[in-house]
PDB file of C-alpha atoms in Angstrom:
ATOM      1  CA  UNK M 321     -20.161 -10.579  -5.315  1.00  0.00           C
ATOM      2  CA  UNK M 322     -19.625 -14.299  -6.942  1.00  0.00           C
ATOM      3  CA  UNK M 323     -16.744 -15.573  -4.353  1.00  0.00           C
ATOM      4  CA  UNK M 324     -16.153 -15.953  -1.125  1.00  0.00           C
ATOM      5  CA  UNK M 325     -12.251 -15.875   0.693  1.00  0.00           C
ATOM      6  CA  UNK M 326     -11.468 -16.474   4.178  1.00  0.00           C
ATOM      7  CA  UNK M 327      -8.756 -13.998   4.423  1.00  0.00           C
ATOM      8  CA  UNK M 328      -7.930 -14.736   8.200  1.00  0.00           C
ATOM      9  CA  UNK M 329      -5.895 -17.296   8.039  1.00  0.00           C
ATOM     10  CA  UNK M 330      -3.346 -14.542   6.514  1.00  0.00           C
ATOM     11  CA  UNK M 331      -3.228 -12.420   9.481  1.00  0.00           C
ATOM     12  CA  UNK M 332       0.496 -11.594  10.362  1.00  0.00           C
ATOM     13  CA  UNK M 333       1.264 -11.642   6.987  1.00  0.00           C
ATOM     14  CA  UNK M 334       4.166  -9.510   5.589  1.00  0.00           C
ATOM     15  CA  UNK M 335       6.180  -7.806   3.096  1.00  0.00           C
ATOM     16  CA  UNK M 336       9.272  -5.466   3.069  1.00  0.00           C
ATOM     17  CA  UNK M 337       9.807  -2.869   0.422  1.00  0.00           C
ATOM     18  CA  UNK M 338      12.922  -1.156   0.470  1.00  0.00           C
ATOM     19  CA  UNK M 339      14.104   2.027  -1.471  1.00  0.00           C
ATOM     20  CA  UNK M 340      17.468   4.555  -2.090  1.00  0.00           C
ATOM     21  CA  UNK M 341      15.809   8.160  -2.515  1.00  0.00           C
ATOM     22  CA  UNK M 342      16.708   9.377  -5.517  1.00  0.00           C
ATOM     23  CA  UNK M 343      15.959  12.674  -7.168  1.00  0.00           C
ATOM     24  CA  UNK M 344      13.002  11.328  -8.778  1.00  0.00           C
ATOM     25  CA  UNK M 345      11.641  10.042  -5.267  1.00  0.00           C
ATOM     26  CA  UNK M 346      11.947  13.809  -3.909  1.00  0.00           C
ATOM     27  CA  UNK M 347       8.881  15.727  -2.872  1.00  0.00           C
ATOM     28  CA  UNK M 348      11.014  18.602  -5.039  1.00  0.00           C
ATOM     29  CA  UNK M 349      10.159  15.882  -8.237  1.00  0.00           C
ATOM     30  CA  UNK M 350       6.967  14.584  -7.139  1.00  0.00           C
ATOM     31  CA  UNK M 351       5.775  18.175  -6.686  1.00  0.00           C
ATOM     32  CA  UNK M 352       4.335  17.561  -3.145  1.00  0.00           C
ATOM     33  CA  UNK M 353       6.875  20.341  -1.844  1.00  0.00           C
ATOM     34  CA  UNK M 354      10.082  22.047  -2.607  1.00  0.00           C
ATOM     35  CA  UNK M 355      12.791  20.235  -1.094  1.00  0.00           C
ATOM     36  CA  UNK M 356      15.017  17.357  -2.177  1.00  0.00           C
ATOM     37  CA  UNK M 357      13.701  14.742   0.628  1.00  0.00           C
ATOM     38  CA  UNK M 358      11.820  11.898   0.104  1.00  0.00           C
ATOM     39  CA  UNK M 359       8.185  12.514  -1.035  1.00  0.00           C
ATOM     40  CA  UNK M 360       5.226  11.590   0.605  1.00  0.00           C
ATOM     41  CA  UNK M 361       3.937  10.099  -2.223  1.00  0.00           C
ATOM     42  CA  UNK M 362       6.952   8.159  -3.052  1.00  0.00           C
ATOM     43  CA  UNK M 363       6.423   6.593   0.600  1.00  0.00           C
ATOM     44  CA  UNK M 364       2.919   6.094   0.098  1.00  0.00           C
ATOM     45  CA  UNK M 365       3.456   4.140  -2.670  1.00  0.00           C
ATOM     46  CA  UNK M 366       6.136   1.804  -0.933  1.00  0.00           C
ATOM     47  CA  UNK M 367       3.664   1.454   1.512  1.00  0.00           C
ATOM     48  CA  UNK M 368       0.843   0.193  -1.187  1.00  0.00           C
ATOM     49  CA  UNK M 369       3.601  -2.171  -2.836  1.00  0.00           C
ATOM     50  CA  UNK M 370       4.721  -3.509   0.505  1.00  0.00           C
ATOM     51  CA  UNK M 371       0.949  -4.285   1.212  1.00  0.00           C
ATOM     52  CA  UNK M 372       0.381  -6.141  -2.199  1.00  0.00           C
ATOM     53  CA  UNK M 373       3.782  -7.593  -1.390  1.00  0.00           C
ATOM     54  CA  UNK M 374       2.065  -9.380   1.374  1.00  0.00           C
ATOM     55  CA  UNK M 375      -0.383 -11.029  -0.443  1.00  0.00           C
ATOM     56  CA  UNK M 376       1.195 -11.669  -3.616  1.00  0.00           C
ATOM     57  CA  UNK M 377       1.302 -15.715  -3.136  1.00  0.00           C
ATOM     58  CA  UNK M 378      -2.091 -15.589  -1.152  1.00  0.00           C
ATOM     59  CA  UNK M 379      -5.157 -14.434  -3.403  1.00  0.00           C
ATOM     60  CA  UNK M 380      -6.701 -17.547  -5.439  1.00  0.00           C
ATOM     61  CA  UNK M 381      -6.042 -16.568  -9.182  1.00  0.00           C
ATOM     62  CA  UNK M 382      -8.790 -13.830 -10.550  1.00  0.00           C
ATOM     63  CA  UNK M 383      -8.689 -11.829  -7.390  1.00  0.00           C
ATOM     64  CA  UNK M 384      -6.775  -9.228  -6.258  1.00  0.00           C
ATOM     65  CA  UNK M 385      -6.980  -6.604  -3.759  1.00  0.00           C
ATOM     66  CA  UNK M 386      -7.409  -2.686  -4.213  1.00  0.00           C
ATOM     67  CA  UNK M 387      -6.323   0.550  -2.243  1.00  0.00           C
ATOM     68  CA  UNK M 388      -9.591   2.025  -0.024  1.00  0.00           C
ATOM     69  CA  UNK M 389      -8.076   4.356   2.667  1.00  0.00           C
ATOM     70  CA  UNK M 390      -5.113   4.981   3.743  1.00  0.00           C
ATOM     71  CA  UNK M 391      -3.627   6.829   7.093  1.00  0.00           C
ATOM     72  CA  UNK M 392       0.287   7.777   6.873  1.00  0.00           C
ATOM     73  CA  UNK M 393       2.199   9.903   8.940  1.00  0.00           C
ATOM     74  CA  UNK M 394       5.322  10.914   7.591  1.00  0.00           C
ATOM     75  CA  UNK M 395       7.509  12.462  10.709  1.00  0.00           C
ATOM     76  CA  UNK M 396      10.725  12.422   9.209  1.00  0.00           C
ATOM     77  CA  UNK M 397      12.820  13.745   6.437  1.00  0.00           C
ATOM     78  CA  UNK M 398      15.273  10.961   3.967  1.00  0.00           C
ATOM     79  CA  UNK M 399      17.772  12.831   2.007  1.00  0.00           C
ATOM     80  CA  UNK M 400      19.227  11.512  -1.844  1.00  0.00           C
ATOM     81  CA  UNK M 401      20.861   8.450  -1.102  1.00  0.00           C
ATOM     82  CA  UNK M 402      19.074   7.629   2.210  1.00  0.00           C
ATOM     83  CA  UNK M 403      17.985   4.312   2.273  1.00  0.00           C
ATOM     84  CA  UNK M 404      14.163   3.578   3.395  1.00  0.00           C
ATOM     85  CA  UNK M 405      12.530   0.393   4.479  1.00  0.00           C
ATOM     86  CA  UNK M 406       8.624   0.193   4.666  1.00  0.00           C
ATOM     87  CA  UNK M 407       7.329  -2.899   6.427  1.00  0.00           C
ATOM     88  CA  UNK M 408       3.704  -3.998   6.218  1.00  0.00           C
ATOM     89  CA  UNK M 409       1.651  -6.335   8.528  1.00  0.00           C
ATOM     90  CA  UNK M 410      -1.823  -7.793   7.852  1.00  0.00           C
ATOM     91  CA  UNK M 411      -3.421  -6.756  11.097  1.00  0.00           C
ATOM     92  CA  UNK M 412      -7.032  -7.636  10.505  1.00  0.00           C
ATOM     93  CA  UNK M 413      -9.102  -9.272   8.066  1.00  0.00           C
ATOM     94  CA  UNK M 414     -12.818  -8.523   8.197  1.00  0.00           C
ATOM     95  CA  UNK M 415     -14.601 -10.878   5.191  1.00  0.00           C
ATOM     96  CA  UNK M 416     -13.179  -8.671   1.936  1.00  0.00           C
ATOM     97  CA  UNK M 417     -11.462  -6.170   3.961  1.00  0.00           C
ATOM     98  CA  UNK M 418      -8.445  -6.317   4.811  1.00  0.00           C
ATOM     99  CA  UNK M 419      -6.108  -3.844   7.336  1.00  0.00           C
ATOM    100  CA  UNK M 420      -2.553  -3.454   7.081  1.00  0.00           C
ATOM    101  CA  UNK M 421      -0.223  -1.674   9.722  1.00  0.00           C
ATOM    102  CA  UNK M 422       3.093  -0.578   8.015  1.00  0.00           C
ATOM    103  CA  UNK M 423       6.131   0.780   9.328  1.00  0.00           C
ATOM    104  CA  UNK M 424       8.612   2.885   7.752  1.00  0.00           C
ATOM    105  CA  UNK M 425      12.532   3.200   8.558  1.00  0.00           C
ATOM    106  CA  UNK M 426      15.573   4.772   7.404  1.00  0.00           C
ATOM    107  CA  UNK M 427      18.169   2.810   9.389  1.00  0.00           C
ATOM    108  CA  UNK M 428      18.475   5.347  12.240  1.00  0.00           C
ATOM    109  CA  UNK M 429      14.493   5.943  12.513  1.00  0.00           C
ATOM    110  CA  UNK M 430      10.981   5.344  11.999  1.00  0.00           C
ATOM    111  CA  UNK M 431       9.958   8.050   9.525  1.00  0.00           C
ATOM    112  CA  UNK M 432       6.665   7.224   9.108  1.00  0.00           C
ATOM    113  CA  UNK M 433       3.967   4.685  10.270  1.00  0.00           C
ATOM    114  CA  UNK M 434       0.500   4.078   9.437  1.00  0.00           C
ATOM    115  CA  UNK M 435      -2.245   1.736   8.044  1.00  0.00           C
ATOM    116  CA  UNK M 436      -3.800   0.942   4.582  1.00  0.00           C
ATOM    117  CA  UNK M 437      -7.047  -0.652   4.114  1.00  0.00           C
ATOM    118  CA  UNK M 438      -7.637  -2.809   1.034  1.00  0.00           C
ATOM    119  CA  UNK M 439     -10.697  -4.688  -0.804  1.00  0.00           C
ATOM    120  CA  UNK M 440     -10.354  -8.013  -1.998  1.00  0.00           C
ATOM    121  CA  UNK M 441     -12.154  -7.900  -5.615  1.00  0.00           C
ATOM    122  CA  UNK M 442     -12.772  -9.972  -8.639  1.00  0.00           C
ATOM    123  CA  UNK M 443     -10.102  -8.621 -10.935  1.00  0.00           C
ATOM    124  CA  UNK M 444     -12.253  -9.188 -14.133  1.00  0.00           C
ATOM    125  CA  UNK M 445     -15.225  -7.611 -12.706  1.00  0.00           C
ATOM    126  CA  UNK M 446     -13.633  -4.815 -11.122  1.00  0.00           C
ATOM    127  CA  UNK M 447     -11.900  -3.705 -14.418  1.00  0.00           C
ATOM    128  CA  UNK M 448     -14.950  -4.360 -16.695  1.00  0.00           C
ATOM    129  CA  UNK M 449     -16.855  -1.798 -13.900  1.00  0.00           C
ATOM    130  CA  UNK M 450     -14.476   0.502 -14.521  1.00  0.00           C
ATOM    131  CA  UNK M 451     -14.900   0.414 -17.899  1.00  0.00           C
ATOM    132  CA  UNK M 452     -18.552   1.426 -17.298  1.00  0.00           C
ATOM    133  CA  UNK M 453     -17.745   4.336 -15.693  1.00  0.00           C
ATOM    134  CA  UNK M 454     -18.882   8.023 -18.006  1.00  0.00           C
ATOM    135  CA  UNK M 455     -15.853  10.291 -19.125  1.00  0.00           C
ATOM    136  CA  UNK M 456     -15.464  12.888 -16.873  1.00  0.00           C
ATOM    137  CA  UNK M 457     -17.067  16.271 -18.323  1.00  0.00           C
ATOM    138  CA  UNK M 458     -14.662  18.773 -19.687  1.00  0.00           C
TER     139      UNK M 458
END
Protein backbone atom coordinates (compact mmCIF):
# COMPACT_ATOMS: atom_id res chain seq x y z
CA UNK A 1 0.00 0.00 0.00
CA UNK A 2 2.98 2.71 0.73
CA UNK A 3 0.77 5.30 2.98
CA UNK A 4 -1.16 5.39 5.66
CA UNK A 5 -4.31 8.25 6.33
CA UNK A 6 -6.35 8.58 9.30
CA UNK A 7 -9.47 9.47 7.56
CA UNK A 8 -11.62 9.85 10.84
CA UNK A 9 -11.00 12.92 11.79
CA UNK A 10 -13.19 13.86 8.51
CA UNK A 11 -16.28 12.29 9.64
CA UNK A 12 -19.27 14.78 9.16
CA UNK A 13 -17.70 16.06 6.35
CA UNK A 14 -19.76 17.59 3.47
CA UNK A 15 -20.45 18.82 0.12
CA UNK A 16 -23.53 20.15 -1.83
CA UNK A 17 -23.91 19.70 -5.53
CA UNK A 18 -26.65 21.37 -7.06
CA UNK A 19 -28.15 21.02 -10.66
CA UNK A 20 -31.14 22.58 -13.24
CA UNK A 21 -32.28 19.38 -15.33
CA UNK A 22 -31.79 20.03 -18.59
CA UNK A 23 -32.51 17.97 -21.66
CA UNK A 24 -29.18 16.53 -21.61
CA UNK A 25 -29.68 15.44 -17.82
CA UNK A 26 -32.98 13.45 -18.95
CA UNK A 27 -33.16 9.70 -18.65
CA UNK A 28 -34.84 10.35 -22.43
CA UNK A 29 -30.84 11.66 -23.25
CA UNK A 30 -28.98 9.51 -21.03
CA UNK A 31 -30.86 6.54 -22.50
CA UNK A 32 -31.76 5.02 -19.05
CA UNK A 33 -35.58 5.41 -20.09
CA UNK A 34 -37.90 7.31 -22.29
CA UNK A 35 -39.06 10.23 -20.55
CA UNK A 36 -37.81 13.80 -20.19
CA UNK A 37 -37.10 13.58 -16.20
CA UNK A 38 -34.03 13.62 -14.63
CA UNK A 39 -31.84 10.49 -15.21
CA UNK A 40 -30.65 8.23 -12.81
CA UNK A 41 -27.41 8.46 -13.96
CA UNK A 42 -27.31 12.14 -14.08
CA UNK A 43 -28.15 11.86 -10.17
CA UNK A 44 -25.70 9.31 -9.62
CA UNK A 45 -23.17 11.30 -10.81
CA UNK A 46 -24.12 14.44 -8.59
CA UNK A 47 -24.01 12.12 -5.98
CA UNK A 48 -20.18 10.95 -6.87
CA UNK A 49 -19.20 14.79 -7.35
CA UNK A 50 -20.88 15.81 -4.13
CA UNK A 51 -18.81 12.97 -2.41
CA UNK A 52 -15.39 14.10 -3.96
CA UNK A 53 -16.74 17.54 -3.12
CA UNK A 54 -16.31 16.55 0.43
CA UNK A 55 -12.94 15.73 0.39
CA UNK A 56 -11.54 17.96 -2.07
CA UNK A 57 -9.35 20.10 0.61
CA UNK A 58 -8.78 16.86 2.77
CA UNK A 59 -6.59 14.12 0.89
CA UNK A 60 -2.66 14.86 1.35
CA UNK A 61 -1.46 15.58 -2.32
CA UNK A 62 -0.94 12.10 -4.46
CA UNK A 63 -4.07 10.55 -3.11
CA UNK A 64 -7.35 10.55 -4.06
CA UNK A 65 -10.33 8.53 -3.54
CA UNK A 66 -12.29 6.19 -6.07
CA UNK A 67 -16.02 5.02 -6.56
CA UNK A 68 -16.50 1.12 -5.02
CA UNK A 69 -20.30 0.65 -4.50
CA UNK A 70 -22.87 2.58 -4.56
CA UNK A 71 -26.74 2.22 -3.23
CA UNK A 72 -29.27 5.00 -4.69
CA UNK A 73 -32.80 5.08 -4.62
CA UNK A 74 -34.30 7.38 -6.87
CA UNK A 75 -38.21 7.80 -5.69
CA UNK A 76 -39.02 10.76 -7.47
CA UNK A 77 -39.35 12.31 -10.84
CA UNK A 78 -37.48 16.27 -11.67
CA UNK A 79 -38.84 17.71 -14.78
CA UNK A 80 -36.56 20.32 -17.37
CA UNK A 81 -35.94 23.15 -15.33
CA UNK A 82 -36.39 21.50 -11.88
CA UNK A 83 -33.78 22.34 -9.72
CA UNK A 84 -31.95 19.36 -7.68
CA UNK A 85 -29.72 19.49 -4.68
CA UNK A 86 -27.65 16.32 -3.68
CA UNK A 87 -26.04 16.56 -0.26
CA UNK A 88 -23.33 14.18 0.89
CA UNK A 89 -22.11 13.29 4.46
CA UNK A 90 -18.98 11.30 5.42
CA UNK A 91 -20.65 8.84 7.71
CA UNK A 92 -17.86 6.42 8.43
CA UNK A 93 -14.34 6.02 7.82
CA UNK A 94 -12.93 2.52 8.20
CA UNK A 95 -8.79 2.84 7.49
CA UNK A 96 -9.04 3.45 3.36
CA UNK A 97 -12.68 3.17 3.21
CA UNK A 98 -14.66 5.60 3.40
CA UNK A 99 -18.90 5.76 3.56
CA UNK A 100 -20.87 8.55 2.45
CA UNK A 101 -24.73 9.05 3.10
CA UNK A 102 -26.18 11.53 0.48
CA UNK A 103 -29.38 13.09 0.17
CA UNK A 104 -31.10 14.32 -2.76
CA UNK A 105 -33.82 17.26 -3.04
CA UNK A 106 -35.75 19.16 -5.44
CA UNK A 107 -37.03 21.98 -3.23
CA UNK A 108 -40.42 20.37 -2.47
CA UNK A 109 -38.85 16.70 -1.84
CA UNK A 110 -36.33 14.21 -1.24
CA UNK A 111 -36.06 12.38 -4.57
CA UNK A 112 -33.57 10.17 -3.80
CA UNK A 113 -31.23 9.06 -0.91
CA UNK A 114 -28.54 6.66 -0.57
CA UNK A 115 -24.83 5.88 0.19
CA UNK A 116 -21.52 5.65 -1.82
CA UNK A 117 -18.54 3.89 -0.66
CA UNK A 118 -15.11 5.10 -1.77
CA UNK A 119 -11.27 3.90 -1.58
CA UNK A 120 -8.68 6.16 -0.69
CA UNK A 121 -5.72 5.27 -3.29
CA UNK A 122 -2.36 6.41 -4.40
CA UNK A 123 -3.29 8.33 -7.51
CA UNK A 124 0.04 7.44 -9.32
CA UNK A 125 -0.20 3.88 -8.53
CA UNK A 126 -3.70 3.43 -9.17
CA UNK A 127 -3.41 4.88 -12.76
CA UNK A 128 -0.09 3.12 -13.62
CA UNK A 129 -2.29 -0.33 -12.51
CA UNK A 130 -4.63 0.54 -14.77
CA UNK A 131 -2.41 0.85 -17.33
CA UNK A 132 -1.46 -2.82 -16.74
CA UNK A 133 -4.63 -3.98 -17.28
CA UNK A 134 -5.01 -6.45 -21.03
CA UNK A 135 -7.38 -4.93 -23.79
CA UNK A 136 -10.50 -6.40 -23.56
CA UNK A 137 -10.94 -9.25 -26.35
CA UNK A 138 -12.99 -8.33 -29.33
Amino acid sequence: MGFSVDAAPWVGALARVELTVTDADTAQSLGSGDVPVLGTPKLLALAEAATVGALARRLPPGLTTVGTRVELEHRAATPIGGRVTVEARLAKADGRKLVFELVARDGRQVIAEGRVERMIVDRHRFLEKAQEQPPAAS
